[in-house]
Amino acid sequence: MRNRMLFILLLGVYLFYACDSETTANFPTEIIQDSRVSDSIFEILLDDAKLICMDYYTNEEMEEIEEIEFKEYHYAQILAALQFVYVDSVSTASLDIRKYDVHALCHEQLRKSYITVDTSSQNILSWKEYGFSDQLKLDLLIDDYDLQLDSLGKDRYAVHASTGINQEVLALELKQFPFIYEAQSANCIGDGSQIELAYFSPDFIHLIYSYGWGDCPSGCINRHYWELGIYGSGAIELLSESGKELP
């Protein structure tokens, strides 16, 4: 009897630490694609993570993100959490988030800038016609981020990047060239679904997902919220659900 009680006690201690270890595992600090996430969805979640990261660092007045390309340590943990939510098949909240296709607002902010240029510049003409400008520093940017020009009329062009980058920093770099008079990143226009980062630590992230509907180009009339706690182990906890009833 005594041995049986000791066995039960030891089993309880083991289960306690096993369960605790499941929720205290740290998120990866390098970019990892979950095998259950397709390439196309991964690219969307990657942009989500970068937008969430950029918004969080700006609003919290934390470390400035001063480079064109985001560092993995800025957003790898967020990306891992987003993938955990996307592949989760247990939580009703995760199922609804996939059903209503909730993502971070304004992916265009990572892909596009606008410039005003000297239309007589051979550098601009070459960039538009051949994909390089004959200006070494600019050509390095064009090559690194596959920057493509799209004429908007007169002296205005849209600059498209093939990957999600910090367009605000890119615009600052572009303005340094004498034949580029003005440069600015794309603005976020309209309203819609959103994902916000409320808190994060190495092993826990608090995300607020929201789905908006009803005249969203002008500002969504209705909105539903899910607050999720995501652990580094992949466990997901619904912290709260609020807002309008889902349509």
PDB file of C-alpha atoms in Angstrom:
ATOM      1  CA  MET A   1       0.000   0.000   0.000  1.00  0.00           C
ATOM      2  CA  ARG A   2       2.819   2.337   0.978  1.00  0.00           C
ATOM      3  CA  ASN A   3       4.657   1.610  -2.280  1.00  0.00           C
ATOM      4  CA  ARG A   4       1.478   2.284  -4.237  1.00  0.00           C
ATOM      5  CA  MET A   5       1.003   5.671  -2.529  1.00  0.00           C
ATOM      6  CA  LEU A   6       4.629   6.559  -3.236  1.00  0.00           C
ATOM      7  CA  PHE A   7       4.164   5.608  -6.897  1.00  0.00           C
ATOM      8  CA  ILE A   8       1.048   7.811  -7.180  1.00  0.00           C
ATOM      9  CA  LEU A   9       2.900  10.724  -5.550  1.00  0.00           C
ATOM     10  CA  LEU A  10       5.862  10.385  -7.910  1.00  0.00           C
ATOM     11  CA  LEU A  11       3.531  10.123 -10.907  1.00  0.00           C
ATOM     12  CA  GLY A  12       1.749  13.303  -9.819  1.00  0.00           C
ATOM     13  CA  VAL A  13       5.048  15.174  -9.488  1.00  0.00           C
ATOM     14  CA  TYR A  14       6.128  13.943 -12.920  1.00  0.00           C
ATOM     15  CA  LEU A  15       2.854  14.997 -14.557  1.00  0.00           C
ATOM     16  CA  PHE A  16       3.003  18.410 -12.898  1.00  0.00           C
ATOM     17  CA  TYR A  17       6.453  19.148 -14.248  1.00  0.00           C
ATOM     18  CA  ALA A  18       5.664  17.599 -17.628  1.00  0.00           C
ATOM     19  CA  CYS A  19       2.567  19.756 -18.042  1.00  0.00           C
ATOM     20  CA  ASP A  20       4.384  22.825 -16.788  1.00  0.00           C
ATOM     21  CA  SER A  21       7.225  22.265 -19.262  1.00  0.00           C
ATOM     22  CA  GLU A  22       4.688  22.140 -22.082  1.00  0.00           C
ATOM     23  CA  THR A  23       3.629  25.736 -21.402  1.00  0.00           C
ATOM     24  CA  THR A  24       7.034  27.190 -20.479  1.00  0.00           C
ATOM     25  CA  ALA A  25       8.942  26.232 -23.643  1.00  0.00           C
ATOM     26  CA  ASN A  26      10.411  29.274 -25.383  1.00  0.00           C
ATOM     27  CA  PHE A  27       9.391  30.406 -28.847  1.00  0.00           C
ATOM     28  CA  PRO A  28      12.092  30.004 -31.521  1.00  0.00           C
ATOM     29  CA  THR A  29      14.124  33.132 -32.266  1.00  0.00           C
ATOM     30  CA  GLU A  30      14.783  32.067 -35.852  1.00  0.00           C
ATOM     31  CA  ILE A  31      12.271  31.828 -38.686  1.00  0.00           C
ATOM     32  CA  ILE A  32      10.733  28.359 -38.854  1.00  0.00           C
ATOM     33  CA  GLN A  33       7.930  27.307 -41.201  1.00  0.00           C
ATOM     34  CA  ASP A  34       5.496  24.830 -39.703  1.00  0.00           C
ATOM     35  CA  SER A  35       5.195  21.810 -42.001  1.00  0.00           C
ATOM     36  CA  ARG A  36       1.396  22.106 -41.809  1.00  0.00           C
ATOM     37  CA  VAL A  37       1.433  25.667 -43.194  1.00  0.00           C
ATOM     38  CA  SER A  38       1.542  26.083 -46.991  1.00  0.00           C
ATOM     39  CA  ASP A  39       4.060  28.423 -48.611  1.00  0.00           C
ATOM     40  CA  SER A  40       1.355  30.920 -49.605  1.00  0.00           C
ATOM     41  CA  ILE A  41      -0.131  31.062 -46.086  1.00  0.00           C
ATOM     42  CA  PHE A  42       3.353  31.276 -44.573  1.00  0.00           C
ATOM     43  CA  GLU A  43       4.096  34.402 -46.633  1.00  0.00           C
ATOM     44  CA  ILE A  44       0.864  36.010 -45.388  1.00  0.00           C
ATOM     45  CA  LEU A  45       1.659  35.152 -41.767  1.00  0.00           C
ATOM     46  CA  LEU A  46       5.208  36.415 -42.275  1.00  0.00           C
ATOM     47  CA  ASP A  47       3.871  39.821 -43.335  1.00  0.00           C
ATOM     48  CA  ASP A  48       1.404  39.699 -40.425  1.00  0.00           C
ATOM     49  CA  ALA A  49       4.284  39.182 -37.993  1.00  0.00           C
ATOM     50  CA  LYS A  50       6.314  42.050 -39.460  1.00  0.00           C
ATOM     51  CA  LEU A  51       3.357  44.456 -39.321  1.00  0.00           C
ATOM     52  CA  ILE A  52       2.503  43.459 -35.751  1.00  0.00           C
ATOM     53  CA  CYS A  53       6.148  43.858 -34.769  1.00  0.00           C
ATOM     54  CA  MET A  54       6.491  47.278 -36.427  1.00  0.00           C
ATOM     55  CA  ASP A  55       3.279  48.534 -34.818  1.00  0.00           C
ATOM     56  CA  TYR A  56       4.247  47.228 -31.377  1.00  0.00           C
ATOM     57  CA  TYR A  57       7.735  48.695 -31.375  1.00  0.00           C
ATOM     58  CA  THR A  58       6.440  52.058 -32.597  1.00  0.00           C
ATOM     59  CA  ASN A  59       3.567  52.314 -30.111  1.00  0.00           C
ATOM     60  CA  GLU A  60       5.585  51.096 -27.142  1.00  0.00           C
ATOM     61  CA  GLU A  61       8.500  53.443 -27.981  1.00  0.00           C
ATOM     62  CA  MET A  62      10.883  50.537 -27.703  1.00  0.00           C
ATOM     63  CA  GLU A  63      14.006  49.864 -29.721  1.00  0.00           C
ATOM     64  CA  GLU A  64      13.827  51.642 -33.065  1.00  0.00           C
ATOM     65  CA  ILE A  65      13.702  49.421 -36.128  1.00  0.00           C
ATOM     66  CA  GLU A  66      16.149  51.406 -38.225  1.00  0.00           C
ATOM     67  CA  GLU A  67      17.014  48.960 -41.000  1.00  0.00           C
ATOM     68  CA  ILE A  68      15.184  48.151 -44.212  1.00  0.00           C
ATOM     69  CA  GLU A  69      15.132  44.432 -43.512  1.00  0.00           C
ATOM     70  CA  PHE A  70      13.587  43.324 -40.239  1.00  0.00           C
ATOM     71  CA  LYS A  71      15.792  41.295 -37.921  1.00  0.00           C
ATOM     72  CA  GLU A  72      14.537  37.803 -37.189  1.00  0.00           C
ATOM     73  CA  TYR A  73      14.679  38.362 -33.440  1.00  0.00           C
ATOM     74  CA  HIS A  74      12.140  41.168 -33.868  1.00  0.00           C
ATOM     75  CA  TYR A  75       9.379  38.964 -35.253  1.00  0.00           C
ATOM     76  CA  ALA A  76      10.304  35.247 -35.230  1.00  0.00           C
ATOM     77  CA  GLN A  77       8.488  34.609 -31.941  1.00  0.00           C
ATOM     78  CA  ILE A  78       5.368  36.388 -33.206  1.00  0.00           C
ATOM     79  CA  LEU A  79       5.443  34.372 -36.423  1.00  0.00           C
ATOM     80  CA  ALA A  80       5.653  31.133 -34.447  1.00  0.00           C
ATOM     81  CA  ALA A  81       2.620  32.165 -32.363  1.00  0.00           C
ATOM     82  CA  LEU A  82       0.636  33.041 -35.502  1.00  0.00           C
ATOM     83  CA  GLN A  83       1.393  29.622 -36.967  1.00  0.00           C
ATOM     84  CA  PHE A  84       0.285  27.883 -33.757  1.00  0.00           C
ATOM     85  CA  VAL A  85      -3.060  29.668 -33.971  1.00  0.00           C
ATOM     86  CA  TYR A  86      -3.427  28.957 -37.687  1.00  0.00           C
ATOM     87  CA  VAL A  87      -2.901  25.201 -37.377  1.00  0.00           C
ATOM     88  CA  ASP A  88      -4.848  24.778 -34.116  1.00  0.00           C
ATOM     89  CA  SER A  89      -7.860  22.508 -34.566  1.00  0.00           C
ATOM     90  CA  VAL A  90      -9.102  22.478 -30.954  1.00  0.00           C
ATOM     91  CA  SER A  91      -9.928  26.074 -30.017  1.00  0.00           C
ATOM     92  CA  THR A  92     -13.203  27.456 -31.411  1.00  0.00           C
ATOM     93  CA  ALA A  93     -11.516  30.862 -31.507  1.00  0.00           C
ATOM     94  CA  SER A  94      -8.786  29.563 -33.832  1.00  0.00           C
ATOM     95  CA  LEU A  95     -11.391  27.984 -36.089  1.00  0.00           C
ATOM     96  CA  ASP A  96     -13.315  31.275 -36.284  1.00  0.00           C
ATOM     97  CA  ILE A  97     -10.139  33.266 -36.942  1.00  0.00           C
ATOM     98  CA  ARG A  98      -9.406  31.036 -39.937  1.00  0.00           C
ATOM     99  CA  LYS A  99     -13.026  31.076 -41.082  1.00  0.00           C
ATOM    100  CA  TYR A 100     -13.145  34.885 -41.138  1.00  0.00           C
ATOM    101  CA  ASP A 101      -9.592  35.133 -42.545  1.00  0.00           C
ATOM    102  CA  VAL A 102      -8.312  37.503 -39.848  1.00  0.00           C
ATOM    103  CA  HIS A 103      -4.898  39.038 -40.595  1.00  0.00           C
ATOM    104  CA  ALA A 104      -2.953  42.201 -39.806  1.00  0.00           C
ATOM    105  CA  LEU A 105      -4.218  45.296 -41.563  1.00  0.00           C
ATOM    106  CA  CYS A 106      -2.493  46.864 -44.597  1.00  0.00           C
ATOM    107  CA  HIS A 107       0.076  44.420 -45.942  1.00  0.00           C
ATOM    108  CA  GLU A 108       0.692  47.022 -48.663  1.00  0.00           C
ATOM    109  CA  GLN A 109       2.688  49.051 -46.130  1.00  0.00           C
ATOM    110  CA  LEU A 110       5.426  46.435 -46.369  1.00  0.00           C
ATOM    111  CA  ARG A 111       5.457  46.208 -50.159  1.00  0.00           C
ATOM    112  CA  LYS A 112       5.099  49.683 -51.636  1.00  0.00           C
ATOM    113  CA  SER A 113       6.533  53.208 -51.529  1.00  0.00           C
ATOM    114  CA  TYR A 114       5.877  56.271 -53.687  1.00  0.00           C
ATOM    115  CA  ILE A 115       8.510  58.554 -55.177  1.00  0.00           C
ATOM    116  CA  THR A 116       8.590  61.871 -57.061  1.00  0.00           C
ATOM    117  CA  VAL A 117      11.525  62.014 -59.466  1.00  0.00           C
ATOM    118  CA  ASP A 118      13.441  64.044 -62.024  1.00  0.00           C
ATOM    119  CA  THR A 119      11.954  62.555 -65.189  1.00  0.00           C
ATOM    120  CA  SER A 120      14.964  63.640 -67.246  1.00  0.00           C
ATOM    121  CA  SER A 121      17.344  61.612 -65.089  1.00  0.00           C
ATOM    122  CA  GLN A 122      19.048  58.798 -66.967  1.00  0.00           C
ATOM    123  CA  ASN A 123      19.175  56.848 -63.707  1.00  0.00           C
ATOM    124  CA  ILE A 124      15.388  56.807 -63.471  1.00  0.00           C
ATOM    125  CA  LEU A 125      14.949  56.086 -67.176  1.00  0.00           C
ATOM    126  CA  SER A 126      17.368  53.169 -66.952  1.00  0.00           C
ATOM    127  CA  TRP A 127      15.695  51.815 -63.808  1.00  0.00           C
ATOM    128  CA  LYS A 128      12.292  51.932 -65.464  1.00  0.00           C
ATOM    129  CA  GLU A 129      13.463  50.432 -68.771  1.00  0.00           C
ATOM    130  CA  TYR A 130      16.113  47.898 -67.748  1.00  0.00           C
ATOM    131  CA  GLY A 131      15.691  47.302 -64.002  1.00  0.00           C
ATOM    132  CA  PHE A 132      18.931  48.988 -62.928  1.00  0.00           C
ATOM    133  CA  SER A 133      19.896  52.631 -62.510  1.00  0.00           C
ATOM    134  CA  ASP A 134      23.658  52.770 -63.184  1.00  0.00           C
ATOM    135  CA  GLN A 135      23.975  54.203 -59.666  1.00  0.00           C
ATOM    136  CA  LEU A 136      25.771  51.623 -57.522  1.00  0.00           C
ATOM    137  CA  LYS A 137      24.130  52.340 -54.154  1.00  0.00           C
ATOM    138  CA  LEU A 138      20.637  52.426 -55.650  1.00  0.00           C
ATOM    139  CA  ASP A 139      21.291  49.300 -57.715  1.00  0.00           C
ATOM    140  CA  LEU A 140      22.241  47.426 -54.557  1.00  0.00           C
ATOM    141  CA  LEU A 141      18.839  48.329 -53.097  1.00  0.00           C
ATOM    142  CA  ILE A 142      17.079  47.366 -56.339  1.00  0.00           C
ATOM    143  CA  ASP A 143      18.841  44.004 -56.388  1.00  0.00           C
ATOM    144  CA  ASP A 144      18.474  43.212 -52.666  1.00  0.00           C
ATOM    145  CA  TYR A 145      14.710  43.859 -52.557  1.00  0.00           C
ATOM    146  CA  ASP A 146      13.760  43.387 -56.230  1.00  0.00           C
ATOM    147  CA  LEU A 147      12.443  46.958 -56.465  1.00  0.00           C
ATOM    148  CA  GLN A 148      10.191  47.514 -59.478  1.00  0.00           C
ATOM    149  CA  LEU A 149       8.929  50.863 -60.805  1.00  0.00           C
ATOM    150  CA  ASP A 150       5.336  51.484 -61.815  1.00  0.00           C
ATOM    151  CA  SER A 151       4.542  54.848 -63.419  1.00  0.00           C
ATOM    152  CA  LEU A 152       1.629  56.751 -61.887  1.00  0.00           C
ATOM    153  CA  GLY A 153       1.827  59.637 -64.385  1.00  0.00           C
ATOM    154  CA  LYS A 154       4.022  62.726 -64.743  1.00  0.00           C
ATOM    155  CA  ASP A 155       6.849  62.460 -62.210  1.00  0.00           C
ATOM    156  CA  ARG A 156       5.229  59.996 -59.785  1.00  0.00           C
ATOM    157  CA  TYR A 157       6.132  56.315 -59.444  1.00  0.00           C
ATOM    158  CA  ALA A 158       5.197  53.450 -57.168  1.00  0.00           C
ATOM    159  CA  VAL A 159       8.129  51.337 -55.986  1.00  0.00           C
ATOM    160  CA  HIS A 160       7.177  47.692 -55.394  1.00  0.00           C
ATOM    161  CA  ALA A 161       9.238  45.289 -53.276  1.00  0.00           C
ATOM    162  CA  SER A 162       8.952  41.523 -53.697  1.00  0.00           C
ATOM    163  CA  THR A 163       9.291  40.887 -49.950  1.00  0.00           C
ATOM    164  CA  GLY A 164       7.915  42.592 -46.864  1.00  0.00           C
ATOM    165  CA  ILE A 165      10.389  45.258 -45.729  1.00  0.00           C
ATOM    166  CA  ASN A 166      10.423  48.419 -43.644  1.00  0.00           C
ATOM    167  CA  GLN A 167       9.231  50.829 -46.309  1.00  0.00           C
ATOM    168  CA  GLU A 168       9.645  53.884 -44.053  1.00  0.00           C
ATOM    169  CA  VAL A 169      13.390  53.262 -43.826  1.00  0.00           C
ATOM    170  CA  LEU A 170      13.553  52.483 -47.555  1.00  0.00           C
ATOM    171  CA  ALA A 171      11.898  55.847 -48.291  1.00  0.00           C
ATOM    172  CA  LEU A 172      14.572  57.626 -46.228  1.00  0.00           C
ATOM    173  CA  GLU A 173      17.257  55.842 -48.241  1.00  0.00           C
ATOM    174  CA  LEU A 174      15.636  56.723 -51.580  1.00  0.00           C
ATOM    175  CA  LYS A 175      15.392  60.413 -50.697  1.00  0.00           C
ATOM    176  CA  GLN A 176      19.185  60.583 -50.492  1.00  0.00           C
ATOM    177  CA  PHE A 177      19.516  60.360 -54.282  1.00  0.00           C
ATOM    178  CA  PRO A 178      19.450  63.777 -55.995  1.00  0.00           C
ATOM    179  CA  PHE A 179      17.169  62.586 -58.814  1.00  0.00           C
ATOM    180  CA  ILE A 180      14.504  61.426 -56.287  1.00  0.00           C
ATOM    181  CA  TYR A 181      12.811  64.527 -54.896  1.00  0.00           C
ATOM    182  CA  GLU A 182      10.329  62.892 -52.521  1.00  0.00           C
ATOM    183  CA  ALA A 183       9.779  59.382 -51.158  1.00  0.00           C
ATOM    184  CA  GLN A 184       7.218  58.024 -48.721  1.00  0.00           C
ATOM    185  CA  SER A 185       5.915  54.635 -47.704  1.00  0.00           C
ATOM    186  CA  ALA A 186       2.356  53.610 -48.569  1.00  0.00           C
ATOM    187  CA  ASN A 187      -0.277  54.774 -46.114  1.00  0.00           C
ATOM    188  CA  CYS A 188      -2.767  52.432 -44.496  1.00  0.00           C
ATOM    189  CA  ILE A 189      -6.121  53.308 -46.053  1.00  0.00           C
ATOM    190  CA  GLY A 190      -9.434  51.943 -44.820  1.00  0.00           C
ATOM    191  CA  ASP A 191     -10.250  49.559 -42.020  1.00  0.00           C
ATOM    192  CA  GLY A 192     -10.740  45.851 -41.558  1.00  0.00           C
ATOM    193  CA  SER A 193      -9.509  42.919 -39.534  1.00  0.00           C
ATOM    194  CA  GLN A 194      -6.463  43.344 -37.336  1.00  0.00           C
ATOM    195  CA  ILE A 195      -4.025  41.528 -35.061  1.00  0.00           C
ATOM    196  CA  GLU A 196      -2.360  43.393 -32.208  1.00  0.00           C
ATOM    197  CA  LEU A 197       0.358  42.362 -29.794  1.00  0.00           C
ATOM    198  CA  ALA A 198      -0.589  43.152 -26.188  1.00  0.00           C
ATOM    199  CA  TYR A 199       2.328  41.448 -24.422  1.00  0.00           C
ATOM    200  CA  PHE A 200       5.139  39.054 -25.113  1.00  0.00           C
ATOM    201  CA  SER A 201       7.895  37.218 -23.293  1.00  0.00           C
ATOM    202  CA  PRO A 202      10.201  34.409 -24.445  1.00  0.00           C
ATOM    203  CA  ASP A 203       7.552  31.766 -23.626  1.00  0.00           C
ATOM    204  CA  PHE A 204       4.203  33.608 -23.786  1.00  0.00           C
ATOM    205  CA  ILE A 205       2.526  35.975 -26.238  1.00  0.00           C
ATOM    206  CA  HIS A 206      -0.794  37.780 -25.814  1.00  0.00           C
ATOM    207  CA  LEU A 207      -2.432  38.542 -29.173  1.00  0.00           C
ATOM    208  CA  ILE A 208      -5.683  40.402 -29.822  1.00  0.00           C
ATOM    209  CA  TYR A 209      -7.413  39.295 -33.025  1.00  0.00           C
ATOM    210  CA  SER A 210     -10.349  41.331 -34.306  1.00  0.00           C
ATOM    211  CA  TYR A 211     -12.724  40.874 -37.222  1.00  0.00           C
ATOM    212  CA  GLY A 212     -14.429  43.986 -38.598  1.00  0.00           C
ATOM    213  CA  TRP A 213     -17.384  44.218 -40.970  1.00  0.00           C
ATOM    214  CA  GLY A 214     -19.892  46.773 -42.220  1.00  0.00           C
ATOM    215  CA  ASP A 215     -18.602  49.723 -44.332  1.00  0.00           C
ATOM    216  CA  CYS A 216     -14.965  48.903 -43.535  1.00  0.00           C
ATOM    217  CA  PRO A 217     -13.454  51.172 -46.227  1.00  0.00           C
ATOM    218  CA  SER A 218     -14.715  54.097 -44.123  1.00  0.00           C
ATOM    219  CA  GLY A 219     -14.345  52.402 -40.740  1.00  0.00           C
ATOM    220  CA  CYS A 220     -15.889  49.105 -39.702  1.00  0.00           C
ATOM    221  CA  ILE A 221     -19.263  49.497 -37.966  1.00  0.00           C
ATOM    222  CA  ASN A 222     -19.034  46.119 -36.227  1.00  0.00           C
ATOM    223  CA  ARG A 223     -16.099  44.323 -34.630  1.00  0.00           C
ATOM    224  CA  HIS A 224     -15.550  41.025 -32.814  1.00  0.00           C
ATOM    225  CA  TYR A 225     -12.506  40.341 -30.603  1.00  0.00           C
ATOM    226  CA  TRP A 226     -10.589  37.260 -29.509  1.00  0.00           C
ATOM    227  CA  GLU A 227      -7.777  37.635 -26.967  1.00  0.00           C
ATOM    228  CA  LEU A 228      -5.468  34.647 -27.071  1.00  0.00           C
ATOM    229  CA  GLY A 229      -2.583  33.592 -24.875  1.00  0.00           C
ATOM    230  CA  ILE A 230      -0.118  31.517 -26.886  1.00  0.00           C
ATOM    231  CA  TYR A 231       2.620  29.535 -25.167  1.00  0.00           C
ATOM    232  CA  GLY A 232       5.971  28.618 -26.652  1.00  0.00           C
ATOM    233  CA  SER A 233       4.957  24.955 -26.527  1.00  0.00           C
ATOM    234  CA  GLY A 234       2.061  25.628 -28.917  1.00  0.00           C
ATOM    235  CA  ALA A 235      -0.674  25.602 -26.276  1.00  0.00           C
ATOM    236  CA  ILE A 236      -3.399  28.220 -26.852  1.00  0.00           C
ATOM    237  CA  GLU A 237      -5.650  29.795 -24.224  1.00  0.00           C
ATOM    238  CA  LEU A 238      -8.713  31.924 -24.964  1.00  0.00           C
ATOM    239  CA  LEU A 239      -8.349  34.824 -22.525  1.00  0.00           C
ATOM    240  CA  SER A 240     -11.534  36.610 -23.556  1.00  0.00           C
ATOM    241  CA  GLU A 241     -14.003  37.009 -26.421  1.00  0.00           C
ATOM    242  CA  SER A 242     -16.084  40.138 -26.897  1.00  0.00           C
ATOM    243  CA  GLY A 243     -17.699  42.560 -29.345  1.00  0.00           C
ATOM    244  CA  LYS A 244     -20.564  42.131 -31.774  1.00  0.00           C
ATOM    245  CA  GLU A 245     -21.954  38.697 -32.520  1.00  0.00           C
ATOM    246  CA  LEU A 246     -20.254  37.262 -35.598  1.00  0.00           C
ATOM    247  CA  PRO A 247     -22.293  37.481 -38.818  1.00  0.00           C
TER     248      PRO A 247
END
